Structure formats: C-alpha cells, structure tokens
Coordinates of N, CA and C in Angstrom, one line a residue:
M1 N 144.4 132.0 100.5 CA 143.3 131.4 102.2 C 143.1 130.4 101.4
A2 N 142.5 129.0 102.1 CA 141.6 128.5 101.3 C 140.8 127.6 102.2
Q3 N 139.5 127.1 101.8 CA 138.2 126.9 102.3 C 138.9 125.6 103.2
P4 N 137.8 125.1 104.0 CA 138.3 124.6 104.7 C 137.5 123.1 103.8
I5 N 138.6 121.9 104.4 CA 138.1 120.9 103.6 C 137.9 119.3 104.3
W6 N 136.1 118.7 104.0 CA 135.8 118.1 105.1 C 136.2 116.6 104.3
Q7 N 136.0 116.2 105.8 CA 136.6 114.7 105.8 C 135.3 114.4 106.2
T8 N 134.6 114.1 106.6 CA 133.1 113.3 107.4 C 132.3 113.7 104.8
P9 N 132.2 112.0 105.1 CA 131.7 112.4 103.4 C 130.3 112.7 103.9
A10 N 129.0 113.7 102.4 CA 128.8 114.4 102.5 C 127.1 112.8 102.8
G11 N 125.6 113.3 102.4 CA 125.0 112.4 102.7 C 124.6 111.5 104.2
S12 N 124.2 110.3 103.9 CA 123.9 109.5 104.9 C 124.8 109.2 105.8
L13 N 124.8 109.9 106.9 CA 125.6 109.5 108.4 C 125.4 108.0 108.4
A14 N 124.5 107.4 108.9 CA 123.7 106.3 109.5 C 122.3 106.3 109.8
T15 N 121.8 105.0 110.5 CA 120.0 104.6 110.3 C 120.3 104.2 111.7
Y16 N 119.4 104.9 112.6 CA 119.1 104.5 114.0 C 117.6 103.9 114.7
N17 N 117.8 102.8 115.6 CA 116.6 102.7 115.9 C 116.7 104.1 117.4
V18 N 114.8 103.9 117.4 CA 114.5 104.6 117.9 C 115.0 104.2 119.6
N19 N 115.0 106.0 120.6 CA 115.6 105.5 122.1 C 117.2 105.4 122.1
T20 N 118.2 105.4 120.7 CA 119.1 105.0 120.8 C 120.6 106.3 121.0
S21 N 121.0 106.2 121.8 CA 122.1 107.3 122.0 C 123.1 107.4 120.6
V22 N 123.5 108.6 120.5 CA 124.1 109.3 119.0 C 125.5 110.0 118.9
T23 N 126.5 109.6 119.0 CA 127.9 110.0 118.6 C 128.2 110.2 117.6
I24 N 128.1 111.6 116.5 CA 128.9 111.8 115.7 C 130.1 112.5 115.7
Q25 N 131.5 112.6 115.3 CA 131.7 113.3 115.5 C 132.6 113.8 113.8
L26 N 131.9 114.7 112.9 CA 132.0 116.0 112.0 C 133.6 115.4 112.2
S27 N 134.3 115.4 110.6 CA 135.4 116.0 110.7 C 135.6 117.1 109.6
A28 N 136.4 118.1 109.6 CA 137.3 119.0 108.5 C 138.3 119.7 109.2
T29 N 139.4 119.7 107.8 CA 140.7 120.5 107.8 C 140.7 121.7 107.3
A30 N 141.8 122.5 108.0 CA 141.8 124.0 107.5 C 143.5 124.3 108.5
D31 N 144.0 125.5 107.9 CA 145.4 125.8 108.7 C 144.9 126.1 110.1
T32 N 144.2 126.3 110.3 CA 143.5 127.4 111.3 C 142.5 126.7 111.6
S33 N 142.1 126.1 113.1 CA 140.2 126.3 113.7 C 139.5 126.2 113.1
L34 N 138.9 125.0 113.7 CA 137.6 125.3 113.0 C 136.3 125.8 114.4
V35 N 135.2 126.3 113.8 CA 133.9 125.9 113.8 C 133.2 125.7 113.3
Y36 N 131.8 124.7 113.8 CA 131.2 124.1 113.1 C 129.7 124.4 114.0
E37 N 128.8 124.2 112.5 CA 127.7 125.1 113.5 C 126.6 124.6 112.2
L38 N 124.9 124.3 112.7 CA 124.3 123.7 111.4 C 124.2 125.0 110.7
N39 N 123.2 124.9 110.0 CA 123.8 126.5 109.3 C 121.7 126.3 108.3
G40 N 121.4 124.9 108.4 CA 119.9 124.6 107.4 C 119.4 123.2 108.1
G41 N 118.0 123.4 107.3 CA 117.6 121.9 107.3 C 117.3 121.7 109.4
A42 N 117.1 120.2 109.6 CA 116.7 120.1 111.1 C 117.8 119.2 111.7
L43 N 118.0 118.8 112.9 CA 118.9 118.1 113.2 C 117.5 117.0 113.6
P44 N 117.9 115.6 113.7 CA 116.5 114.3 114.4 C 116.1 115.0 115.2
T45 N 114.6 114.6 115.1 CA 113.6 115.1 116.6 C 114.7 113.9 117.7
G46 N 114.6 114.4 118.5 CA 115.5 113.7 120.1 C 114.6 113.9 121.3
T47 N 115.1 113.3 121.9 CA 113.9 113.3 123.1 C 114.0 114.3 124.1
K48 N 113.6 114.5 125.3 CA 113.0 115.8 125.6 C 114.8 115.6 127.1
A49 N 115.0 114.4 127.0 CA 115.7 114.9 128.5 C 117.5 115.1 127.2
N50 N 117.3 114.5 125.6 CA 118.7 114.5 125.5 C 118.4 115.0 123.9
P51 N 117.9 115.8 123.7 CA 117.8 116.4 121.9 C 119.3 117.2 121.5
F52 N 119.1 116.8 120.5 CA 120.0 116.6 119.6 C 120.6 117.8 119.0
T53 N 121.5 118.3 119.0 CA 122.7 119.0 119.0 C 124.1 118.4 118.6
I54 N 124.5 119.7 118.5 CA 125.8 120.1 117.3 C 126.2 121.4 118.1
T55 N 127.8 121.0 118.4 CA 128.8 121.8 119.3 C 129.5 122.2 118.4
S56 N 129.9 123.2 118.5 CA 131.3 123.9 117.8 C 132.7 123.1 117.7
A57 N 133.0 122.1 118.0 CA 133.7 121.7 118.2 C 133.4 120.4 116.8
G58 N 131.9 120.1 116.3 CA 131.4 118.9 115.4 C 130.8 118.3 115.7
L59 N 131.0 117.6 116.9 CA 130.6 116.7 118.2 C 128.7 117.2 117.9
L60 N 128.2 115.9 116.8 CA 127.0 115.6 117.0 C 126.1 115.1 117.9
K61 N 125.0 115.0 118.9 CA 124.9 113.8 119.6 C 123.2 113.5 120.7
G62 N 122.8 113.1 121.3 CA 121.4 113.1 121.2 C 120.6 112.0 121.3
T63 N 119.4 111.6 121.3 CA 118.6 110.5 121.3 C 117.6 110.4 120.8
T64 N 117.7 109.3 120.0 CA 116.4 109.9 118.9 C 115.2 109.3 119.8
A65 N 114.5 110.3 119.1 CA 112.9 109.9 119.8 C 111.9 109.1 119.2
T66 N 111.1 108.7 119.7 CA 110.8 107.5 118.9 C 109.9 108.4 118.0
V67 N 109.5 107.5 117.0 CA 108.4 107.9 116.0 C 108.0 106.9 115.3
T68 N 106.4 107.0 114.8 CA 106.2 105.8 114.4 C 105.7 105.3 112.3
T69 N 106.6 106.3 112.1 CA 107.0 105.9 110.6 C 108.7 106.3 110.6
K70 N 109.3 105.2 109.3 CA 110.9 105.7 109.6 C 111.1 107.1 109.0
T71 N 111.9 107.7 109.4 CA 111.9 109.0 109.5 C 113.1 109.9 109.4
T72 N 113.9 110.2 108.2 CA 115.1 111.1 107.7 C 115.4 112.9 107.4
S73 N 116.0 113.2 108.8 CA 116.0 114.1 108.6 C 117.7 114.5 108.5
E74 N 117.0 116.1 107.1 CA 118.0 116.6 106.4 C 118.6 117.6 106.7
F75 N 119.9 117.8 106.7 CA 120.2 119.3 107.7 C 122.3 119.7 106.7
T76 N 122.1 120.9 106.7 CA 123.3 121.2 106.5 C 124.7 122.1 107.6
V77 N 125.7 121.5 108.4 CA 125.9 122.4 108.7 C 127.7 123.3 107.7
R78 N 127.8 124.2 108.7 CA 128.3 124.9 107.8 C 130.0 124.6 109.0
V79 N 130.8 124.6 108.4 CA 132.4 125.3 109.2 C 133.0 125.9 108.4
T80 N 133.8 126.9 109.3 CA 134.5 128.5 109.9 C 135.6 128.5 110.0
D81 N 136.4 127.9 109.1 CA 137.6 128.7 109.9 C 138.4 130.4 110.4
T82 N 139.7 130.8 111.3 CA 139.6 131.8 112.0 C 139.7 132.7 111.6
N83 N 140.0 132.4 109.2 CA 140.0 133.5 108.4 C 138.9 134.2 107.9
G84 N 137.5 133.1 108.0 CA 136.2 133.6 108.1 C 136.0 132.1 106.8
E85 N 136.8 131.4 106.3 CA 136.4 131.2 105.3 C 135.5 129.5 105.2
I86 N 134.6 129.5 104.9 CA 133.4 128.3 104.9 C 133.8 127.3 103.7
R87 N 132.7 126.8 104.4 CA 132.7 125.1 103.9 C 130.7 124.6 104.1
D88 N 130.6 124.7 103.3 CA 128.6 123.8 104.4 C 128.6 122.5 103.2
R89 N 128.4 121.2 104.1 CA 127.9 120.4 103.6 C 127.2 119.7 104.8
T90 N 126.1 118.7 103.8 CA 124.9 118.3 104.0 C 124.5 117.0 104.2
F91 N 123.6 116.2 105.4 CA 123.8 115.5 105.8 C 122.5 114.7 106.3
S92 N 122.0 113.2 106.0 CA 121.1 113.6 107.0 C 121.5 111.9 108.0
I93 N 120.2 112.1 109.0 CA 120.6 110.7 110.1 C 119.2 110.6 109.2
T94 N 118.5 108.5 109.5 CA 117.3 107.6 109.5 C 117.1 107.4 110.3
V95 N 116.0 107.5 111.2 CA 115.4 106.9 112.5 C 114.3 106.1 112.1
N96 N 114.8 104.4 112.3 CA 113.6 103.3 112.3 C 112.6 103.4 113.3
S97 N 111.3 103.4 112.6 CA 109.8 103.5 113.4 C 109.6 102.4 114.0
I98 N 109.0 103.2 115.2 CA 108.7 101.2 116.2 C 108.0 100.1 115.5
G99 N 106.6 101.0 115.2 CA 105.9 100.5 114.1 C 104.5 101.0 115.9
S100 N 102.9 100.6 114.7 CA 102.2 100.4 116.1 C 101.6 99.5 116.6
P101 N 101.2 99.4 117.6 CA 100.8 98.4 117.9 C 99.4 97.9 116.6
K102 N 99.1 96.6 117.1 CA 98.4 96.2 116.4 C 97.8 95.1 116.4
F103 N 96.1 95.1 116.8 CA 94.9 93.9 117.2 C 94.9 92.8 116.2
T104 N 95.1 92.0 117.1 CA 95.4 90.7 116.2 C 93.9 89.2 116.4
T105 N 93.3 90.4 117.5 CA 92.4 89.5 117.7 C 91.0 89.5 116.5
P106 N 90.5 88.4 116.0 CA 90.4 88.6 114.4 C 88.8 88.6 114.7
Q107 N 88.4 89.8 113.7 CA 86.8 90.6 113.9 C 86.0 89.5 114.2
G108 N 84.7 89.8 114.4 CA 83.3 89.4 114.7 C 83.4 88.7 116.0
S109 N 82.4 87.8 116.2 CA 81.9 87.6 117.8 C 83.0 87.0 118.5
L110 N 83.2 87.5 119.7 CA 84.0 87.2 120.4 C 83.3 86.3 121.9
L111 N 81.9 86.5 121.9 CA 81.4 85.6 122.8 C 80.0 84.7 122.7
N112 N 80.3 83.6 123.4 CA 79.5 83.2 123.3 C 78.5 82.0 124.3
T113 N 77.9 82.6 125.7 CA 77.5 82.4 126.6 C 76.7 82.4 127.3
E114 N 76.9 81.7 128.7 CA 74.9 81.5 129.2 C 74.9 82.6 130.7
D115 N 74.3 83.7 130.4 CA 74.1 84.6 130.9 C 74.7 83.7 132.6
S116 N 75.2 85.5 133.4 CA 75.6 85.2 135.0 C 77.4 84.0 134.5
E117 N 77.9 83.5 133.9 CA 78.9 83.5 133.7 C 80.0 83.9 133.6
W118 N 80.6 84.1 134.4 CA 81.9 85.0 134.7 C 82.5 84.5 133.7
V119 N 83.2 85.9 132.3 CA 84.2 85.9 131.5 C 85.1 86.5 131.1
E120 N 85.9 86.4 130.8 CA 87.6 86.7 130.9 C 88.4 86.6 129.3
I121 N 88.1 87.5 128.6 CA 88.0 87.8 126.6 C 89.5 88.3 126.4
P122 N 91.0 88.2 126.3 CA 91.5 88.9 126.1 C 91.8 89.0 125.0
I123 N 91.2 90.5 124.8 CA 91.6 91.4 123.3 C 93.0 90.9 123.0
Q124 N 93.7 90.3 121.8 CA 95.6 90.0 121.4 C 95.6 91.2 120.9
Y125 N 97.1 92.2 121.0 CA 97.4 92.9 119.9 C 98.9 92.3 119.7
S126 N 99.7 93.2 119.0 CA 101.0 93.0 118.9 C 101.4 94.4 119.2
N127 N 102.7 94.0 120.1 CA 103.2 95.2 120.6 C 105.0 95.2 119.2
P128 N 105.2 96.3 119.1 CA 106.8 95.7 119.1 C 108.1 96.5 119.3
D129 N 107.8 97.4 120.2 CA 107.7 98.0 121.1 C 107.6 97.4 122.9
P130 N 108.8 97.0 124.1 CA 108.6 96.4 124.5 C 108.0 97.8 125.9
L131 N 109.1 99.3 124.9 CA 109.1 100.1 126.3 C 107.5 100.9 125.5
N132 N 107.3 100.5 124.1 CA 105.7 101.1 124.0 C 104.7 100.6 125.3
V133 N 103.9 102.0 125.7 CA 103.4 101.3 126.7 C 101.3 102.1 126.1
V134 N 100.6 100.8 125.9 CA 99.2 100.0 125.3 C 98.5 100.2 125.9
N135 N 97.2 101.3 126.5 CA 95.4 101.0 126.7 C 95.0 101.0 126.0
V136 N 94.6 100.3 125.9 CA 93.1 99.4 125.1 C 91.9 99.8 125.8
K137 N 91.4 100.8 124.6 CA 89.8 101.8 125.3 C 88.7 101.1 123.9
L138 N 87.6 101.4 124.8 CA 87.1 101.4 124.0 C 86.0 102.8 123.4
Q139 N 86.4 102.0 122.0 CA 86.2 104.0 120.9 C 84.5 103.8 120.6
E140 N 83.4 103.4 120.0 CA 82.4 103.0 119.5 C 81.5 101.8 119.8
G141 N 80.3 101.7 119.6 CA 79.9 101.2 120.3 C 79.7 100.4 121.6
E142 N 78.8 99.8 121.7 CA 78.9 99.3 123.5 C 78.9 97.9 123.5
L143 N 78.9 97.6 124.6 CA 79.7 96.2 125.5 C 78.2 96.1 125.7
P144 N 78.1 94.5 126.1 CA 76.6 94.0 126.6 C 77.0 94.4 128.2
P145 N 75.2 94.2 128.5 CA 75.3 94.7 129.2 C 76.6 93.9 130.6
G146 N 76.5 94.5 132.0 CA 76.7 93.5 132.7 C 78.9 92.9 132.4
L147 N 79.4 93.8 131.0 CA 80.8 93.5 130.4 C 81.6 95.0 130.6
E148 N 82.8 94.6 130.8 CA 83.5 95.9 130.6 C 85.0 95.8 130.6
I149 N 85.9 96.6 129.6 CA 86.8 96.3 129.1 C 88.0 97.5 129.8
N150 N 88.8 96.5 130.6 CA 89.8 97.4 131.0 C 91.0 97.7 130.5
D151 N 91.7 98.7 130.7 CA 93.1 99.4 129.9 C 93.8 98.5 129.1
A152 N 94.0 96.8 129.7 CA 94.8 96.0 129.4 C 94.5 95.1 127.8
G153 N 93.4 95.6 127.5 CA 92.3 94.7 126.9 C 91.4 93.7 126.9
V154 N 91.2 93.7 128.5 CA 90.0 92.1 128.7 C 88.8 92.4 128.5
I155 N 88.2 92.1 128.0 CA 86.8 91.9 128.3 C 86.3 90.7 129.5
R156 N 86.0 91.7 131.0 CA 85.6 90.5 131.5 C 84.1 91.5 132.4
G157 N 83.5 90.4 133.8 CA 82.6 90.0 133.9 C 80.9 89.6 133.6
Y158 N 80.1 89.7 134.6 CA 79.0 88.6 134.3 C 78.1 89.1 133.2
P159 N 77.8 88.3 131.8 CA 77.0 89.2 131.2 C 75.7 88.9 131.1
L160 N 74.1 89.6 131.4 CA 73.4 90.2 131.1 C 73.0 89.1 130.4

C-alpha cells in the first residue's frame, strides 16, 4: 500500500482581495477513494454568510472577510485513502487589506469667520474601499460654541 500523492503544490494557493468568493479544488491521487480534512492551522477568516470550509472531496471555499492588514493563513490538509494511508500538505492563502480610512484635511486652523455666519467645513478623508462605511466622530476636545460635526464629517453651524 502506498500513500496518496498530492497533485496540488504545497505553499501559497493564491492572494485575494477582501470580500472575494474563493473556490479551490485540492487534488491528490491514490488507488482508492480519498477523503480530505483540515489537520492543522486555520483557514482564512470568512464572512459570516460564507465562512471558509473544506469538504471531504477537497473543495476549499468561502468568501474572504474584511481585514485591515495583509493577512496570511497557513493550514495543513490531510488526505486519507480507504486503506487508511495518509499524506499531509501545508498551504496558505493571503488576503490583501482594504486599508483604513485616513484623514487628508491638513492639521491646524480650519475656521476664520465672523460670528453668526453659517459655515460648512467638510473634513476630508480617503476611503480605499467604497463598501467601507465611515462615520466621523469628535474624539476629544470641543468645537467652538454653535458648531457641530455630523457622521459625514461636516462641521457646520453658526459659530458664536
């Protein structure tokens, strides 16, 4: 009796962007039928609606979750034939990050106006993923009396 022989090369299976549907058929050969299972490590984090799984037929599937830093998941798959012969192989999948929104409005004074003049000053930021919902909030300090900041990052009102 001989161990199964992997056809899928070890190492990186691919690099994907966030929110990408992934389907990879792992392949090994033997004289009998085979069963595949996760034997160690961790599959990539998937979305709640479509987490990563590996079927007994060797089908690896899921949808990549949102990550803020490039993330590589390493895992070992065991293939077993009907005679009980096994062979393990280690793979990895990398998920590119979307990046985090970043403020682009320069630091410093944003307002120089007379009392009771309506102002609207949008705080500018970059958002690398259009599906990424951004809400801007004042974290510390205070705005001048009469001004507020909304979730879209617009400072507005009648400064006193």
